[in-house]
Short mmCIF file of C-alpha atoms in Angstrom, two decimals:
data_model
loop_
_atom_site.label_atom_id
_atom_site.label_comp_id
_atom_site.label_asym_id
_atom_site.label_seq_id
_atom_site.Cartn_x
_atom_site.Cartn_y
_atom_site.Cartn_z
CA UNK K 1 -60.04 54.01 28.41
CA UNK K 2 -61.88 52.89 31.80
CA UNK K 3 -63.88 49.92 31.21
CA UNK K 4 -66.82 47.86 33.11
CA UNK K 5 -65.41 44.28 33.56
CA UNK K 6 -67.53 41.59 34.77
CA UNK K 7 -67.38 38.16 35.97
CA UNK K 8 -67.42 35.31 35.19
CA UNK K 9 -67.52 35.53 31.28
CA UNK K 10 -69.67 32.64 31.03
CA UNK K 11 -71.38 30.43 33.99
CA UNK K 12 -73.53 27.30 33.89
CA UNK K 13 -75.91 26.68 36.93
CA UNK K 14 -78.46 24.36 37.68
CA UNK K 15 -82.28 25.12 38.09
CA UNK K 16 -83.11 26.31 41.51
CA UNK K 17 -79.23 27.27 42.28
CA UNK K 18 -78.35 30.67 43.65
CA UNK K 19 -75.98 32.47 41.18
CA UNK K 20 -74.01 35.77 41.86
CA UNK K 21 -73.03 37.95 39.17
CA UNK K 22 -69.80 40.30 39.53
CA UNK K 23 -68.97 43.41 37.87
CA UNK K 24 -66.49 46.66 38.86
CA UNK K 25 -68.11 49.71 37.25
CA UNK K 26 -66.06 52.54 36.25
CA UNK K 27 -64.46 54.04 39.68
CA UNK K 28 -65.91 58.11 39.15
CA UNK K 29 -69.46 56.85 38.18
CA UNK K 30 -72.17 57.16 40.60
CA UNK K 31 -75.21 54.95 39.01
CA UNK K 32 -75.00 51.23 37.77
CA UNK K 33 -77.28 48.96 35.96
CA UNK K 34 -78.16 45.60 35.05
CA UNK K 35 -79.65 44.16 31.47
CA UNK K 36 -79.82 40.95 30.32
CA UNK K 37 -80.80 40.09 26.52
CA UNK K 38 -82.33 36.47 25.94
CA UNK K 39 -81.19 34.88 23.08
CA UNK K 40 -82.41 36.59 19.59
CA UNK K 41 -84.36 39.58 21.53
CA UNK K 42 -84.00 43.00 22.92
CA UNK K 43 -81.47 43.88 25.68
CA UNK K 44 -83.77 44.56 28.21
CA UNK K 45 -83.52 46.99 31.69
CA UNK K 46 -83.37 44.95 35.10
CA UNK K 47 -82.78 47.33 37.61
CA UNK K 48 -80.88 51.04 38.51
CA UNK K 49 -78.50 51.81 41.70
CA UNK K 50 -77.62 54.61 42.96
CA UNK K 51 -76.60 56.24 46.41
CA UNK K 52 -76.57 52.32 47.48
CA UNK K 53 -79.72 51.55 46.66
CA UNK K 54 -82.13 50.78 44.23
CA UNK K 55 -83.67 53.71 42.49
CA UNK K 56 -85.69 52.00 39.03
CA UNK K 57 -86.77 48.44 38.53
CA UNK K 58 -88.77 46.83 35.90
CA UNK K 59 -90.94 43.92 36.41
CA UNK K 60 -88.25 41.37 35.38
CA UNK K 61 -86.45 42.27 38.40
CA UNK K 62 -88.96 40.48 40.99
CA UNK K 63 -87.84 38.92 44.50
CA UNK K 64 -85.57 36.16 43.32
CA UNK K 65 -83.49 39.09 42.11
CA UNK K 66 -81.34 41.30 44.57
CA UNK K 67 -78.71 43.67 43.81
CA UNK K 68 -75.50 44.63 46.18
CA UNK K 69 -72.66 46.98 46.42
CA UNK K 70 -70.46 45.03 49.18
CA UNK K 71 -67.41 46.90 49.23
CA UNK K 72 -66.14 50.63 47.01
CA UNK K 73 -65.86 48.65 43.98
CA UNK K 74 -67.96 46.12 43.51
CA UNK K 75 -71.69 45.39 42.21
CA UNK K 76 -73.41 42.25 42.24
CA UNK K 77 -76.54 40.77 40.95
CA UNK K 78 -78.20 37.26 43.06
CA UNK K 79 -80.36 35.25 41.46
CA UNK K 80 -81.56 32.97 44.48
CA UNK K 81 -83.39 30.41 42.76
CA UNK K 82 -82.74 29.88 38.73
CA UNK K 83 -85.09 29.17 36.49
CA UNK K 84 -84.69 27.76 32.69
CA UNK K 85 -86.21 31.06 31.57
CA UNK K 86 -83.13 33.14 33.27
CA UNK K 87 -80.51 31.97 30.50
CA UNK K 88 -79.45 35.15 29.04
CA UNK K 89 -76.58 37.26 28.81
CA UNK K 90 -76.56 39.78 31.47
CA UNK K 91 -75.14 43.10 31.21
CA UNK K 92 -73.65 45.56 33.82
CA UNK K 93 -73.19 49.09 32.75
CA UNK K 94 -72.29 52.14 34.76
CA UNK K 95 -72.91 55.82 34.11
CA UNK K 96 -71.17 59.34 35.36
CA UNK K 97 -74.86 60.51 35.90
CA UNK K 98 -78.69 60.04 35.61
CA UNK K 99 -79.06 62.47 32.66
CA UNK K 100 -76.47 63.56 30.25
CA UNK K 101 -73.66 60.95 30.03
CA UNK K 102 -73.51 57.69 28.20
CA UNK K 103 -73.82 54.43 29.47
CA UNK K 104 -70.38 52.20 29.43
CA UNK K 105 -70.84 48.35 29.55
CA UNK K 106 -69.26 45.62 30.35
CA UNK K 107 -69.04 42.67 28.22
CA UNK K 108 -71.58 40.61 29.86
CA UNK K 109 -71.77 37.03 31.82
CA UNK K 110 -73.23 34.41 29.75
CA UNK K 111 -76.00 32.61 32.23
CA UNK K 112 -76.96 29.15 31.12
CA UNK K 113 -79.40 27.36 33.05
CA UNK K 114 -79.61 23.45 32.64
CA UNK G 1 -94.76 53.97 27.33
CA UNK G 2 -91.16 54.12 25.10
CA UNK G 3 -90.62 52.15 21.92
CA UNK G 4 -87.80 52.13 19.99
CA UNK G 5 -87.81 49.94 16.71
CA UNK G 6 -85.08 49.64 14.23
CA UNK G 7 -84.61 48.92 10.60
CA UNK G 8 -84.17 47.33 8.15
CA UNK G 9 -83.21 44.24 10.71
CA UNK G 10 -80.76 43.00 8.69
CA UNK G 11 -78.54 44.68 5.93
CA UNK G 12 -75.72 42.95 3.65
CA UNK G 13 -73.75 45.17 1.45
CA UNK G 14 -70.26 44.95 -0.31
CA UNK G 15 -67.31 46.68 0.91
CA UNK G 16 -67.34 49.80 0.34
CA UNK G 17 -70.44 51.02 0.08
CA UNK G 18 -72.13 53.88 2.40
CA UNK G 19 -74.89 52.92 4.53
CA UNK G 20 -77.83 54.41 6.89
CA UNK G 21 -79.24 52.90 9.64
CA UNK G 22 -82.57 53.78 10.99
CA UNK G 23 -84.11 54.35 14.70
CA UNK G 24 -87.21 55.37 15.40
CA UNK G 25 -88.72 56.00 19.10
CA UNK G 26 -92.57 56.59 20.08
CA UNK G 27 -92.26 59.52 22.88
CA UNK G 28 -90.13 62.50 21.74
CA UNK G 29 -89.75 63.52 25.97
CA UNK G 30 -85.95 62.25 25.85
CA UNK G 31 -82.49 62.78 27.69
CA UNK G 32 -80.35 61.68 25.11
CA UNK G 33 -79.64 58.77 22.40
CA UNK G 34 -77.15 56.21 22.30
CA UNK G 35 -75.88 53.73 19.15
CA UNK G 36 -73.76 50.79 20.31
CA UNK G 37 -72.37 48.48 18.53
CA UNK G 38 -72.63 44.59 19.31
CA UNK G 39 -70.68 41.62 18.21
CA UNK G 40 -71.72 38.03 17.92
CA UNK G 41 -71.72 36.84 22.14
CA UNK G 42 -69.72 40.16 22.93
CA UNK G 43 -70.75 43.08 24.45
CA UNK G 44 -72.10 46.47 23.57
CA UNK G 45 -69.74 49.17 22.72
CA UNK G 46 -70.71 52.60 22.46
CA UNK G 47 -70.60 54.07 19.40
CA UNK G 48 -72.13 57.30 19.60
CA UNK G 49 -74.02 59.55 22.14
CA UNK G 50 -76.90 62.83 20.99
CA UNK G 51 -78.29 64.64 23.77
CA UNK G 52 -81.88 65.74 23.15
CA UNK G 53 -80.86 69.38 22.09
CA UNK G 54 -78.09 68.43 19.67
CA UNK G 55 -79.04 67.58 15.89
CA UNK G 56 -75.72 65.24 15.72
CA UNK G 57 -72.67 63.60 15.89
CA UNK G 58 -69.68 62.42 14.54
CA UNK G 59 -66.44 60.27 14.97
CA UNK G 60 -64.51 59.15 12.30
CA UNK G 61 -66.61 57.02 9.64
CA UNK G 62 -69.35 57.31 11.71
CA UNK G 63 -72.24 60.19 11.79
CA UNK G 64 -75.41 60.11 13.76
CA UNK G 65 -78.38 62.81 13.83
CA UNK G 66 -81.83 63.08 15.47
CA UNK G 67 -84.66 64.45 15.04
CA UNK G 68 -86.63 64.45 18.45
CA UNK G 69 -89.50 65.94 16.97
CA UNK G 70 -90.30 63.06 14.75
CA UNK G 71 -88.52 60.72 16.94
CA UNK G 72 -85.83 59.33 14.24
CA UNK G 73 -82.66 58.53 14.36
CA UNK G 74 -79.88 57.66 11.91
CA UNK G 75 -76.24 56.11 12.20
CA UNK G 76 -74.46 56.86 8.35
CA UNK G 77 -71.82 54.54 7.92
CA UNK G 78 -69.17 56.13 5.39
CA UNK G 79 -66.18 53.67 3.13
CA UNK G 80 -68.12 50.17 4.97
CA UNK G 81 -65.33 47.59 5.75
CA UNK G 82 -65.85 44.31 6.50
CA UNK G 83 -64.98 45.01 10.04
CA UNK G 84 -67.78 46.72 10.56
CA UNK G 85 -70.10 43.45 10.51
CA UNK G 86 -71.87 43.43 13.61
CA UNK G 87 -75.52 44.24 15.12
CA UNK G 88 -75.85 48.26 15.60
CA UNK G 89 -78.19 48.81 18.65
CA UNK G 90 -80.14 51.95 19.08
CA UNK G 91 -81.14 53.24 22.28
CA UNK G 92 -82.92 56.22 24.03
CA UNK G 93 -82.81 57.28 27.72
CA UNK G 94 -86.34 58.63 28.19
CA UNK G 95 -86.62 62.06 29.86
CA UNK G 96 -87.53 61.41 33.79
CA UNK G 97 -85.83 58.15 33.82
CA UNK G 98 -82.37 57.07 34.09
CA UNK G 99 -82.88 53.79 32.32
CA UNK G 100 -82.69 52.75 28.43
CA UNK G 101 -84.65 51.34 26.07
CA UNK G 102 -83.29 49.54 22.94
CA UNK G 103 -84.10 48.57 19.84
CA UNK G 104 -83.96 44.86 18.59
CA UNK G 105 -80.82 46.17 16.58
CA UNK G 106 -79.77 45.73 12.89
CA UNK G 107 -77.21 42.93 11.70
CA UNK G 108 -75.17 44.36 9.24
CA UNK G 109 -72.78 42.39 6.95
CA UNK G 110 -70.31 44.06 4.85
CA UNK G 111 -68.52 41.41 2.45
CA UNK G 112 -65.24 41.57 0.96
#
């Protein structure tokens, strides 16, 4: 079954580092996400891509985040300046459209910032 | 603006045993609904997916139905195992957006 992989699993930054997030979504799917769920609460929505570019974002998803589809296969989420509050575990997902087909996910990067 | 709370939060039962798992959402105007499943520092697997016009679904031990109208949603777990312990997630995709929104999940535990 096609799958969402991201990387790395698990990555420990410093406060005010830059950090870049990987993930491949699933190759036929045209939109792709990013959550993140803090420790103990509710996986939460960071921002929607589509037709390379941004087409939702909440208010979590202010200007020390940016999102990026380099190449055919990749998507990445920057984080240019970490803060303590950004430790989470952030999800990528990817879905076939905006409507009527599930989300897949990826198993997530584990962000710790010390 | 969409809410989606879940309970009870937390659930223990012995093997065996057939459970229900509740989801309720505050705006009815939704695309579809989605029950993952999430273990401890692991991703979220789907489970199941209802689009807004379908009453419910099944695969295997699992059944899910919703009821738009009185936004509610529940994931029947039939013959629990103990592999089954994990946090169930609900979530809706509200109508108009191409986001979701999640509950806080329950934790269930089925012991051996």
């Amino acid at each position: 079954e096609p799958e969402v992989t991201q990387t790395p699993s698990h990555q420990v930054t410093q406060m005010g580092q830059e950090v870049i997030l990987r993930c491949v979504p699933i190759s036929n799917h045209l939109y792709f996400y990013w959550y993140r769920q803090i420790l103990g609460q509710k996986v939460e929505f960071l921002v929607s891509f589509y037709n390379n570019e941004i087409s939702e974002k909440s208010e979590i998803f202010d200007d020390q985040f940016s999102v990026e589809r380099p190449d055919g296969s990749n998507f990445t989420l920057k984080i240019r300046s970490t803060k303590l509050e950004d430790s989470a575990m952030y999800f990528c997902a990817s879905s076939e459209s905006r409507e009527y087909y599930g989300y897949t996910f990826g198993s997530g990067t584990r962000l710790t910032v010390v | 603006k969409q809410e989606v709370t879940q309970i009870p939060a937390a659930l223990s039962v012995p093997e065996g045993e057939n459970l229900v798992l509740n989801c309720s959402f505050t705006d009815s105007a939704i695309y579809n609904l989605q029950w993952f499943r999430q273990d401890p520092g692991k991703g979220l697997t789907s489970l199941l997916l209802i689009q807004s016009s379908q009453r419910e679904q099944t695969s295997g031990r699992l059944n899910a139905s919703l009821d738009k109208s009185s936004g509610r949603s529940t994931l029947y777990i039939a013959a629990s195992q103990p592999g089954d312990s994990a946090t169930y997630l609900c979530a809706v995709r509200p109508a108009g957006y191409s986001t979701l929104t999640f509950g806080k999940g329950t934790m269930l535990l089925v012991s051996p």
